[in-house]
XYZ file of C-alpha atoms in Angstrom:
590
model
C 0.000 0.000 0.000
C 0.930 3.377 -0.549
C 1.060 6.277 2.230
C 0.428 9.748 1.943
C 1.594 11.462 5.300
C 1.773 15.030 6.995
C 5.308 15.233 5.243
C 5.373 13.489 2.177
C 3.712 14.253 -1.238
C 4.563 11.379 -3.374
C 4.051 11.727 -7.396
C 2.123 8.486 -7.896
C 2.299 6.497 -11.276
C 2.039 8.341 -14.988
C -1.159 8.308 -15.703
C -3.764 10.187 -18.056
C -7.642 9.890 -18.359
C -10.699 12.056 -19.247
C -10.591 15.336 -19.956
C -14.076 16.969 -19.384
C -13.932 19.538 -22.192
C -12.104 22.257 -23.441
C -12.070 25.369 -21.727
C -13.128 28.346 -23.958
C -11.474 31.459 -23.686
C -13.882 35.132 -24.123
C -11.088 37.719 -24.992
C -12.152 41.089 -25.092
C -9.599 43.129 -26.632
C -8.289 46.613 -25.372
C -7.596 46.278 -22.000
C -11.227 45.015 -20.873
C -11.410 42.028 -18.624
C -10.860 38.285 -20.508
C -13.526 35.618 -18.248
C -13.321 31.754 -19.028
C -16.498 29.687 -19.718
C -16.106 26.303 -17.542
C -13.959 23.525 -18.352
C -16.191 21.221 -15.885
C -16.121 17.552 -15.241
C -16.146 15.259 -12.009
C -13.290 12.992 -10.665
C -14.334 10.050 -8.953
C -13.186 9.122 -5.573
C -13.160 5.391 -4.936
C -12.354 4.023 -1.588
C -11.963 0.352 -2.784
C -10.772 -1.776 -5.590
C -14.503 -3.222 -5.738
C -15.872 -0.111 -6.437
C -13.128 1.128 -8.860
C -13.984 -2.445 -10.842
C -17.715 -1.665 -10.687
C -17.291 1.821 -11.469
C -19.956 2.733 -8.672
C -18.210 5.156 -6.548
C -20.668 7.900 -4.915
C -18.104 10.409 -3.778
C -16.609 12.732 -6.612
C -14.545 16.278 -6.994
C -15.993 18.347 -9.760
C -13.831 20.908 -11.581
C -14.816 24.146 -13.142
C -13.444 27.227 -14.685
C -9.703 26.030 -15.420
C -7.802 28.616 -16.353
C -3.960 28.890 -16.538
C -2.558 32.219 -16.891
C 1.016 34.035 -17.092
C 1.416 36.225 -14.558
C 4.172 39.086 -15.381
C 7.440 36.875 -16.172
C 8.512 35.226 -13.047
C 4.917 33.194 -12.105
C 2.866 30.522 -13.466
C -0.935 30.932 -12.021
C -3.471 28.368 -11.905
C -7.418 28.926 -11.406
C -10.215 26.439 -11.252
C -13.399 25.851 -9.066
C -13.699 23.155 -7.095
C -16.131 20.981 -4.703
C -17.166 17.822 -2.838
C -20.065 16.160 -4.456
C -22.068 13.405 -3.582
C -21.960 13.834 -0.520
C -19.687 13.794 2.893
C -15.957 12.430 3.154
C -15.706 9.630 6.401
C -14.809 11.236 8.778
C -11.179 9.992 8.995
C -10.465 9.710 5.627
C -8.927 13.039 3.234
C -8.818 13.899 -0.179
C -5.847 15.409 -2.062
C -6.076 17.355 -5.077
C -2.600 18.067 -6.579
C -2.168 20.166 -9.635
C 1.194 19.591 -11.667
C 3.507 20.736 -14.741
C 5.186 17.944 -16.076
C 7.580 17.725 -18.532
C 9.704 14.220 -19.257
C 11.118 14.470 -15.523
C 10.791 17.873 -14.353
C 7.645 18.190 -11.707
C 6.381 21.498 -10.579
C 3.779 21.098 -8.129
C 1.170 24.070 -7.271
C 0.230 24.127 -3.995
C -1.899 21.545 -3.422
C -5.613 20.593 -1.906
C -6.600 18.650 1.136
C -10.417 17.664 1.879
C -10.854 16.657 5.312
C -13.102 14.537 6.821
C -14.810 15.754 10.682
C -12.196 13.958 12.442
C -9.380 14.776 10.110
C -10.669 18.297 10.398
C -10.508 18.358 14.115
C -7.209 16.381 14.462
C -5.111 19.346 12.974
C -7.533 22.228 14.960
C -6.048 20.432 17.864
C -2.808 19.961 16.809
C -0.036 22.872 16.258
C 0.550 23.609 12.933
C 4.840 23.342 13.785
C 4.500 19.566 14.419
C 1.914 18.906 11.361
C 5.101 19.548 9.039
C 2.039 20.252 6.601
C 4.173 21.791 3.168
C 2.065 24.251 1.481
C -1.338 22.709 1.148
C -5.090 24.868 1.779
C -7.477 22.968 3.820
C -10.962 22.697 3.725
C -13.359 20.261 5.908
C -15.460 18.553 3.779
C -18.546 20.086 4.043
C -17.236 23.625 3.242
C -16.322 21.864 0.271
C -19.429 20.520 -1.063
C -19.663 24.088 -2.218
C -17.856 25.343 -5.272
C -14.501 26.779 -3.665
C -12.330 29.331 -5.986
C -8.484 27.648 -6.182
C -5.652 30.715 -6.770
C -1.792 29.553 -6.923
C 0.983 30.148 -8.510
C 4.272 28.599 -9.157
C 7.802 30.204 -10.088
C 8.050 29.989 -13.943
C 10.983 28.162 -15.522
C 11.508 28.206 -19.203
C 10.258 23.966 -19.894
C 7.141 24.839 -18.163
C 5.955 26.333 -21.776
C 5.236 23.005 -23.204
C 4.498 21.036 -20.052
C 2.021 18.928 -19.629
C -0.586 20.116 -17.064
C -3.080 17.421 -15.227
C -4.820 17.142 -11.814
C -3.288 14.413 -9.260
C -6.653 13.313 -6.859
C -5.385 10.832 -4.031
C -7.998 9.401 -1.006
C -6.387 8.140 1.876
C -7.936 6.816 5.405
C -6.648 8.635 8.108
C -3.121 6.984 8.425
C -2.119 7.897 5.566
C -2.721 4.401 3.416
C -3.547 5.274 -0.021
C -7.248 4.548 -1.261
C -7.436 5.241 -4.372
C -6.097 7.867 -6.992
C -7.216 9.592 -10.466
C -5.803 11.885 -12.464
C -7.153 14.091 -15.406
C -4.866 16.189 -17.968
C -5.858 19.598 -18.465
C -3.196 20.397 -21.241
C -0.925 18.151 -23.138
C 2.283 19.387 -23.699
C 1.779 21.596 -26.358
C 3.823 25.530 -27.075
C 1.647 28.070 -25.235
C 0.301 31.449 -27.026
C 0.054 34.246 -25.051
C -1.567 37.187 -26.172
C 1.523 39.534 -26.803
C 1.969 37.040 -29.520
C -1.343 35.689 -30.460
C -1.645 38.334 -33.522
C 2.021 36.914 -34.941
C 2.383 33.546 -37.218
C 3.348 30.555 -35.275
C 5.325 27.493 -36.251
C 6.771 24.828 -34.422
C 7.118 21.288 -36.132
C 8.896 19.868 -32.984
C 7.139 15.895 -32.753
C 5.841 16.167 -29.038
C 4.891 12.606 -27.682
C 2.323 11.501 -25.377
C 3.164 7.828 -23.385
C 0.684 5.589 -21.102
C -0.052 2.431 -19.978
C -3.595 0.219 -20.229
C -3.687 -3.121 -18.027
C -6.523 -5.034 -20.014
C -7.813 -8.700 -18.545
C -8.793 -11.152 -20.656
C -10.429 -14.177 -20.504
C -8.614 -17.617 -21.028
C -7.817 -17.930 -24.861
C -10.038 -15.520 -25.357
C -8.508 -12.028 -27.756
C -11.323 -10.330 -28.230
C -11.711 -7.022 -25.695
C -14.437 -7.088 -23.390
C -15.263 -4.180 -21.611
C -17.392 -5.442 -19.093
C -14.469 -8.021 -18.130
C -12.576 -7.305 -14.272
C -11.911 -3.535 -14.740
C -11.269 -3.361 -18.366
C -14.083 -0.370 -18.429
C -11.945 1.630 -16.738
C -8.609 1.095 -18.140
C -10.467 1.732 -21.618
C -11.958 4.868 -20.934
C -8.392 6.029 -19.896
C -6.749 5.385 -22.705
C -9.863 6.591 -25.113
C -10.296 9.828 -22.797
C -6.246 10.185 -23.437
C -6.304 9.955 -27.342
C -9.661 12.288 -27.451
C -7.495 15.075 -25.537
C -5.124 15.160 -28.521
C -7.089 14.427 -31.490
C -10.299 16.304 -30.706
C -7.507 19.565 -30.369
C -7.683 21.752 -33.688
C -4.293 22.511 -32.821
C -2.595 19.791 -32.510
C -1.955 17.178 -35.505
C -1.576 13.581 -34.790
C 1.405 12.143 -36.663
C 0.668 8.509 -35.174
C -0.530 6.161 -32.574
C 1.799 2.993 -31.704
C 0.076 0.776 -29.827
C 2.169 -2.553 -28.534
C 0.843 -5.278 -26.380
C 3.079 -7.572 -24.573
C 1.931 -11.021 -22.834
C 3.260 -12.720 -19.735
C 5.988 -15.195 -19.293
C 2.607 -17.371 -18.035
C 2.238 -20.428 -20.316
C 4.342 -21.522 -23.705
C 5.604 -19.058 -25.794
C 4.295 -19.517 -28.865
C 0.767 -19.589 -27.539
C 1.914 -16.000 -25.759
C 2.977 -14.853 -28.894
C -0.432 -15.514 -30.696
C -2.469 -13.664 -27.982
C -0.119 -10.963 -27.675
C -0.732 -10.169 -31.403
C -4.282 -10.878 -31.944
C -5.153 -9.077 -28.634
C -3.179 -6.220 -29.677
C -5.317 -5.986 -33.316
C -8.511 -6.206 -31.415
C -7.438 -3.517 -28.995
C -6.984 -0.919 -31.901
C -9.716 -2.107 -33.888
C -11.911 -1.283 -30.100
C -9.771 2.514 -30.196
C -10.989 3.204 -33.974
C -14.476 1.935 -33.484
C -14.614 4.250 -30.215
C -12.473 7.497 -31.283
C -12.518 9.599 -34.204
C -9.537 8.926 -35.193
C -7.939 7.980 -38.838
C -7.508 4.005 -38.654
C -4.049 4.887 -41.107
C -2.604 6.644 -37.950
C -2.452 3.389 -36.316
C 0.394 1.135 -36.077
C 0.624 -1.823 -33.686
C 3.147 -4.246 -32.285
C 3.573 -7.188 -30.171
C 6.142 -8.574 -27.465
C 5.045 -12.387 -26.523
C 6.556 -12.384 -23.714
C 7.442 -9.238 -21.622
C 11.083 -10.682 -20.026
C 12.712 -7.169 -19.276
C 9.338 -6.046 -17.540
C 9.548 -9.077 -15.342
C 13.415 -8.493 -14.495
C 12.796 -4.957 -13.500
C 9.974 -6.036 -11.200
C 13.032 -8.983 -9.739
C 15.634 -5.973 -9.574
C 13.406 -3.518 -7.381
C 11.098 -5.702 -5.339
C 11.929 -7.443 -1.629
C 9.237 -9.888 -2.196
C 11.524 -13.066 -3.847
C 13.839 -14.828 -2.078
C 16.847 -15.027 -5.030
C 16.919 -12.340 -6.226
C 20.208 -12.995 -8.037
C 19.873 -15.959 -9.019
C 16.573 -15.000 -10.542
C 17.937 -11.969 -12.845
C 21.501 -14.353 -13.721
C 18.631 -16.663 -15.062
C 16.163 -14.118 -16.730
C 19.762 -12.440 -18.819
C 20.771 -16.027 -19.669
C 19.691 -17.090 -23.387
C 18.100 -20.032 -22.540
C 14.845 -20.514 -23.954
C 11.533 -18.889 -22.618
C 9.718 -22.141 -21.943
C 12.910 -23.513 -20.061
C 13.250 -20.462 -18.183
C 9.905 -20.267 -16.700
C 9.936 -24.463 -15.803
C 13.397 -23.502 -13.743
C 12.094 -20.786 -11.986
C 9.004 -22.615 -11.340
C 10.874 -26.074 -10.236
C 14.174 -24.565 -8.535
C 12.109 -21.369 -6.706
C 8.677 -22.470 -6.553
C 7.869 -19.651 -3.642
C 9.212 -17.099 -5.612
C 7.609 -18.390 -8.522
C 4.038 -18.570 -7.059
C 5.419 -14.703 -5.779
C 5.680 -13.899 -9.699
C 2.813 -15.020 -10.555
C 0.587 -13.013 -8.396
C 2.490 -10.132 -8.285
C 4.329 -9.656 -11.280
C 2.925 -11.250 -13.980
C -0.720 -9.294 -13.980
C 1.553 -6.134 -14.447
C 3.110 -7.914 -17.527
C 0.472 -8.309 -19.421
C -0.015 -4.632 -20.709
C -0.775 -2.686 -23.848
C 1.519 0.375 -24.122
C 0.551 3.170 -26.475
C 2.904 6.331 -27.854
C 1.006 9.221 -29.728
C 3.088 11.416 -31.574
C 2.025 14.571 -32.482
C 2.774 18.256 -33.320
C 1.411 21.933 -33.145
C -0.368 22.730 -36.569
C 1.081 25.857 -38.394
C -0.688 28.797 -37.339
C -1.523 30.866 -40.029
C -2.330 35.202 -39.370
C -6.202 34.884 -38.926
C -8.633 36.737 -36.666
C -8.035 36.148 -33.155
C -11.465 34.684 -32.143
C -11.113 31.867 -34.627
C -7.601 30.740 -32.302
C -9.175 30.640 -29.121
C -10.827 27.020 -29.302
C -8.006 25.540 -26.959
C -7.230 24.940 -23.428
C -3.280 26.353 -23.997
C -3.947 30.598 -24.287
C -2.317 32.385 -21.478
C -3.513 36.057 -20.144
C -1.286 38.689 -19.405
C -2.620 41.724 -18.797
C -6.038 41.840 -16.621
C -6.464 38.487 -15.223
C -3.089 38.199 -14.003
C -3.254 41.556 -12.216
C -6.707 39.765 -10.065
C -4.927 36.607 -9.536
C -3.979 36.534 -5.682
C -2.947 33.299 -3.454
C -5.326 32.331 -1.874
C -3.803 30.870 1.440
C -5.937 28.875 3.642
C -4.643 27.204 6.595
C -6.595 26.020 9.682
C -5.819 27.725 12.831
C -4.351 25.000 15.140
C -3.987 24.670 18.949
C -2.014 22.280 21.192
C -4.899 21.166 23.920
C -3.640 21.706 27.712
C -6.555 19.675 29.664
C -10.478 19.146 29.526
C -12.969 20.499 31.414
C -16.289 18.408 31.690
C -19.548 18.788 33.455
C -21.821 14.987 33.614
C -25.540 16.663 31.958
C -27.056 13.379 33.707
C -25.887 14.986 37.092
C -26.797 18.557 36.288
C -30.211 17.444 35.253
C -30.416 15.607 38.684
C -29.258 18.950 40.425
C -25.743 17.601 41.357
C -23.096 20.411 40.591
C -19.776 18.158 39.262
C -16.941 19.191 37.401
C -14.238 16.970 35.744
C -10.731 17.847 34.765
C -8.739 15.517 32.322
C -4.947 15.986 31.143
C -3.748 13.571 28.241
C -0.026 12.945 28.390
C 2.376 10.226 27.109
C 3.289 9.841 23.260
C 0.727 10.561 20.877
C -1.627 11.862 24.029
C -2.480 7.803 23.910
C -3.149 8.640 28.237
C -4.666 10.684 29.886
C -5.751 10.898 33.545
C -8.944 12.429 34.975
C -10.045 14.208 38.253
C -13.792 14.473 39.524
C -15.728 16.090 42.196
C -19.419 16.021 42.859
C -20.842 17.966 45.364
C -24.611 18.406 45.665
C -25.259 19.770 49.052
C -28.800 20.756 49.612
C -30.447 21.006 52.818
C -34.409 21.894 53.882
C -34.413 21.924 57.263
C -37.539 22.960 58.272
C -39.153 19.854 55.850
C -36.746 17.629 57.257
C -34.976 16.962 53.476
C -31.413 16.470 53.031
C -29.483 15.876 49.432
C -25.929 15.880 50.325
C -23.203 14.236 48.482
C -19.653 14.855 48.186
C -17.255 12.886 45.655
C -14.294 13.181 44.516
C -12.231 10.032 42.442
C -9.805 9.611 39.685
C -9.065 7.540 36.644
C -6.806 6.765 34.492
C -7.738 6.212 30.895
C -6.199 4.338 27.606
C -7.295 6.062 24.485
C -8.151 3.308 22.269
C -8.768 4.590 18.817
C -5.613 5.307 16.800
C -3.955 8.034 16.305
C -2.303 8.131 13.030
C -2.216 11.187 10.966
C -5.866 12.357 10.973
C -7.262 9.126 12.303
C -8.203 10.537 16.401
C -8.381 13.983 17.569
C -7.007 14.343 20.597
C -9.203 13.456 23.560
C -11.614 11.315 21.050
C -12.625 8.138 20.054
C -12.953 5.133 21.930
C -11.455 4.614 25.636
C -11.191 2.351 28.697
C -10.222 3.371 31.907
C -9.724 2.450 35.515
C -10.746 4.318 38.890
C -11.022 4.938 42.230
C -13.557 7.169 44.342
C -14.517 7.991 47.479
C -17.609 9.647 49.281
C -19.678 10.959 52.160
C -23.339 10.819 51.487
C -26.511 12.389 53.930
C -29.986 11.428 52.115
C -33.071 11.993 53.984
C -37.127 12.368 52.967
C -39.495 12.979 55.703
C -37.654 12.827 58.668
C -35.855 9.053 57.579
C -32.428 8.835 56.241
C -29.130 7.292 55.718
C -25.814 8.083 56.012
C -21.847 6.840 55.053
C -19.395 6.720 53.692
C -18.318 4.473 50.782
C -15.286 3.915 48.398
C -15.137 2.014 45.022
C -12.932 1.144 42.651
C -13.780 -0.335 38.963
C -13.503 0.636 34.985
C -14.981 2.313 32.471
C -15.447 2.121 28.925
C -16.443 5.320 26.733
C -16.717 6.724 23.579
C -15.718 10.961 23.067
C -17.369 12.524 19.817
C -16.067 15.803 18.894
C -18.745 18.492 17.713
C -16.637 21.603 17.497
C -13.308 22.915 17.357
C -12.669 22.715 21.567
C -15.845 20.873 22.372
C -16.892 16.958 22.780
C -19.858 15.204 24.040
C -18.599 11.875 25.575
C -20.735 8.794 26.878
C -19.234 6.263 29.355
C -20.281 4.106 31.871
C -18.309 2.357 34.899
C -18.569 -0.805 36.734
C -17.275 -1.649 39.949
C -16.693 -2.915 43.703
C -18.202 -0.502 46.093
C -17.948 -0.847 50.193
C -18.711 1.679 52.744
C -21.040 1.575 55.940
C -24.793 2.481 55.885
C -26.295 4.480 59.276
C -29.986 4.698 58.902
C -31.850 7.509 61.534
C -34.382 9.020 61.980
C -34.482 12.999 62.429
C -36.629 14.681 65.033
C -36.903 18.483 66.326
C -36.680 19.391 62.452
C -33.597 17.262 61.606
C -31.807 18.930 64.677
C -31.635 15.737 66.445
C -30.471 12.513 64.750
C -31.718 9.115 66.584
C -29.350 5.988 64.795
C -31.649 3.009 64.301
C -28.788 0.823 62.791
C -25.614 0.613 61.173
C -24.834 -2.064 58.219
C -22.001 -2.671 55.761
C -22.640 -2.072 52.449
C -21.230 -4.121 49.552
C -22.171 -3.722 45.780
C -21.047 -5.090 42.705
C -22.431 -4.160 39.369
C -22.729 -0.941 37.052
C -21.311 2.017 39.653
C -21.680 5.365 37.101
C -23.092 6.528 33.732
C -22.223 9.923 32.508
C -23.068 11.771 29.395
C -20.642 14.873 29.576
C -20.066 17.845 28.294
C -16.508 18.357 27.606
C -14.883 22.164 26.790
C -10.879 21.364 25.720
C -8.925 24.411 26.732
C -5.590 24.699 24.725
C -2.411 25.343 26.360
C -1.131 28.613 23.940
C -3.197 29.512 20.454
C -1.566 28.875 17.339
C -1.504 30.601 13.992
C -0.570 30.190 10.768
C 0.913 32.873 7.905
C-alpha cells in the first residue's frame, strides 16, 4: 500500500484519463477584462478496488473554470473551481487534489488541496501547525467543500514549463495515511503556449511532441477479443480513449501517429503468448478506432510475446523473492523462454508462485505512444484561435490573480474540562478535569468532584453528596495522521472514588461513607473545534457503611436506628458529559 503522510507528497504512477472539455477562452480586446467559460467535469473518488472495478463510486470532486494564466514573467498561475459532491468524506479519511507541470522528468507542483473529513478536520484544529510539518497545502473540511470553492496559486516559472504537460493528481487516503485510491485528469498536453503579446504573430513549431501511457486489459482464457465489461477493463479503456480524445479532438494539434504494442506474460508456452499478444493487440486498436474519431491509417501496432525485461525490473526492485540474483543471472541467460519459466518454477517455486501473483498481472499490458505536433498557425482573426485549453492572459487576469492561502488555525490542547448533563439534570453540581499525556496523548488521567449539598431543614430533606475520584484512561482509537483527535474516540479506563453521602425524605435517612474502585469504557465525539460530548459508563466494587436515623426536632436531632455494611457489585456510574478542551497557547498560521 501506498502512504500519503503530513510530510510526504509522493508523485504516484504516470497516468492520463478524461478530460471533461475544453475550456473556452472570451477575450475582449483593449484592455477590458478576458472571463473563461467552464472547463467542468467530475473525478471520482473510490475508496476500494470493488468499487473502482464496478465503477460505482458515490463520492466525486468536480472541476470548473480552469484557467492557466502568465502572470508578469517570473509566475505561473493556476485557477479552477472546485467541490465535494455526492456527498460527505468519512470522517477519517482526506482527499488530495494536486495540480502539476510535467515535462519528461521535471515536476512542478502548485500548492496543493486537502479535503478533510470531521475527524481529520478536528485532528489538525487540535494539533499545532509546527508539528503537522504540513508543506504548502489549503485545507478545507469537507462540508465547506461541497460548495464550489475558488483555487488561486501560482508557481515560479521556468523556461520547460511552456510546453508542459498540465493534469490534476486526486489521491484518497484513510486517516493513516494508506492510499485509497487515486485519479488523475490532464488539463493540457504538452503543447507551445500562445500568449496574447503574440497571439496576432504567425506561429510554427514542427517539434514531434509525444504523449506515453499504460492500459492493463484482462482477458479471458484464450479468449482475444476485448471485453469491456471483463474485471476492470471499463476503466482502463476509458483512460486510454479519454487520453487519445485530448489530442485528437484539439484543432491545434496534428496527430502524426498512434503505436500501440501489447506484450503477454511469461505465463504459459511461448508460442501460444505470442499468438495472444498479437491478436489481442489488433482487437485492442480495432476497439480505439471503433470508439475514437480517429484515422484508422494513424495506427500502427506491435507485439512482445513475452514481456522478459518487464519481469526483471519487477526482480531488480522488489523485496518480495527470495533469489533475487539468481533469478535476474537466469532471466539475462539465453536459454529458452519455456525452459526459463519451468526452472524458476521447479528450482524457486515460492518465488515463482510470488511472480505469478504479483508480477505477472503487471506484464500483461498494452503500451501506447502518440506522436504529435502543433499545426502551423496561419495570421487569422483572433477569435477563430481561441478554441483551446493552452492561451495564457497577461494583462487583466493576471493583475486579479492573488494566493489564496488557507490554513486552519491550530492549537495544542492543555486539559479538559467536563460537566456529567445526567448529574446537572439531577441537580448535582460536578466538574471533571482531564490531562492527556504520554506519546501521541495515547493517556490521559482524569479528576472528579461532585458535590450536591442541599439542605431543607424545616421539611426535614437532606441531598448531600460529596465525591471526589480519579481515573486513568487508555485512548483506544488510533492516532495516526488524521485518524483521532485528541481526547476522542474510543477509551477504557480504571478508577477509584470515594464519598460521604446524607440522604433523607421525611424525617428518615441514611448516612456513610463508601469507596469504590472499577472501569470504564467510553466513547468521546467531537462536535466543534474545543468541544466533545462523551458517553461512558463504569462498573465496579463498592464498600462503605450504611447508618440509617431518623431525624426529630426538624432534623436537629439525629436518633441511629442501625448501622450495616454495604457491599455492591455491578454498574457504579453513567455519565453523558459535556466536555470544553482548553488549549495550552493559540496557534496561527501565515
Amino acid at each position: 500500500m501506498k502512504h500519503l503522510t503530513a510530510t510526504y507528497r509522493p508523485i504516484f504512477r504516470y497516468g492520463l484519463s478524461r478530460i471533461g472539455g475544453l475550456l473556452v477562452l472570451l477575450v475582449l480586446l483593449f484592455g477590458t477584462t478576458r472571463q473563461a467559460l467552464a472547463q467542468q467535469f467530475v473525478i471520482p473518488l473510490y475508496d476500494n478496488e470493488n468499487q473502482k472495478e464496478n465503477q460505482n463510486g458515490t463520492l466525486m470532486v468536480g472541476v470548473d473554470n480552469v484557467l492557466l494564466t502568465e502572470c508578469g514573467t517570473d509566475e505561473l498561475g493556476f485557477t479552477m473551481s472546485f467541490a465535494l459532491l455526492g456527498g460527505t468524506l468519512p470522517r477519517q479519511q482526506r482527499v488530495f487534489i494536486i495540480p502539476q507541470l510535467m515535462l519528461d522528468d521535471e515536476v512542478a507542483n502548485f500548492p496543493a488541496i486537502e479535503i478533510m473529513g470531521s475527524w481529520a478536520y478536528y485532528h489538525d484544529i487540535r494539533t499545532p501547525q509546527d508539528t503537522l510539518h504540513v508543506p504548502d497545502t489549503l485545507q478545507y473540511r469537507d462540508r465547506e467543500a461541497q460548495n464550489y470553492q475558488v483555487y488561486q496559486q501560482t508557481v515560479a516559472r521556468q523556461q520547460w514549463m511552456g510546453v508542459a504537460l498540465l493534469r490534476l493528481l486526486v489521491v484518497r487516503t484513510d486517516g493513516c495515511g494508506t492510499e485509497l485510491n487515486h485519479e488523475e485528469r490532464v488539463l493540457r498536453v504538452p503543447t507551445p503556449i500562445i500568449t496574447d503579446s503574440n497571439a496576432n504573430k504567425v506561429v510554427q513549431v514542427n517539434n514531434i511532441q509525444q504523449l506515453r501511457g499504460r492500459a492493463y486489459l484482462s482477458y479471458p482464457v484464450r479468449v482475444t477479443e476485448v471485453e469491456p465489461d471483463y474485471l476492470n477493463n471499463r476503466y482502463e479503456l476509458e483512460r486510454l480513449r479519454n487520453t487519445i480524445d485530448s489530442v485528437s479532438n484539439d484543432s491545434t494539434i496534428e496527430i502524426l501517429r498512434i503505436q500501440v504494442k501489447g506484450y503477454a506474460s511469461p505465463d504459459g508456452s511461448y508460442e501460444l503468448n505470442d499468438r495472444l499478444a498479437r491478436e489481442r493487440t489488433g482487437s485492442l486498436a480495432r476497439y480505439i478506432i471503433e470508439h475514437t474519431n480517429v484515422a484508422p491509417k494513424l495506427f500502427h501496432t506491435s507485439s512482445e510475446p513475452e514481456d522478459w525485461q518487464g519481469l526483471r525490473n519487477f526482480v531488480d526492485s522488489t523485496s518480495l523473492v527470495a533469489h533475487r540474483d539468481s533469478l535476474l543471472l537466469l532471466i539475462d541467460s539465453d536459454m529458452d523462454p519455456d525452459d526459463k519459466l519451468h526452472r524458476i518454477a521447479a528450482t524457486w517455486p515460492d518465488d515463482y508462485r510470488t511472480l505469478k501473483d504479483e508480477a505477472f498481472p503487471l506484464l500483461r499490458h498494452t503500451d501506447y505512444q502518440i506522436d504529435y505536433q502543433l499545426k502551423e498557425v496561419k495570421e487569422e482573426a483572433l477569435e477563430a484561435k481561441l478554441d483551446t485549453t493552452y492561451l495564457l492572459i497577461t494583462d487583466s487576469l493576471s493583475q486579479t490573480l492573488v494566493s489564496t492561502q488557507k490554513r486552519f488555525t491550530g492549537y495544542k490542547p492543555l486539559l479538559a474540562v467536563k460537566t456529567n448533563m445526567l448529574y446537572d439534570l439531577a441537580l448535582a453540581p460536578n466538574i471533571e478535569v482531564e490531562v492527556p499525556f504520554g506519546r501521541n496523548k495515547r493517556w490521559s488521567v482524569m479528576a472528579e468532584y461532585l458535590n450536591p449539598w442541599w439542605r431543607l431543614d424545616k421539611l426535614n430533606y437532606a441531598y448531600e453528596i460529596q465525591e471526589a475520584g480519579v481515573e486513568l484512561r487508555r485512548w483506544l482509537t488510533p492516532r495516526c495522521d488524521g485518524s483521532r483527535p485528541w481526547l476522542s474516540g474510543l477509551f477504557a479506563g480504571l478508577y477509584v472514588a470515594s464519598a460521604k453521602y446524607d440522604l433523607e425524605y421525611n424525617g428518615v435517612g441514611d448516612q456513610g461513607e463508601i469507596w469504590s474502585v472499577g472501569g470504564t469504557l467510553g466513547y468521546s465525539w467531537p462536535i466543534a473545534k474545543r468541544l466533545n460530548l462523551e458517553l461512558s459508563a463504569s462498573v465496579g466494587y463498592m464498600d462503605g457503611k450504611r447508618r440509617h436515623y431518623n431525624a426529630e426536632f426538624e432534623s436537629s436531632h439525629l436518633i441511629y436506628k442501625e448501622t450495616k455494611k454495604l457491599q455492591y457489585f455491578g454498574p457504579t456510574k453513567l455519565k453523558f458529559s459535556l466536555v470544553w478542551i482548553i488549549p495550552s497557547k493559540k496557534k496561527t498560521t501565515e
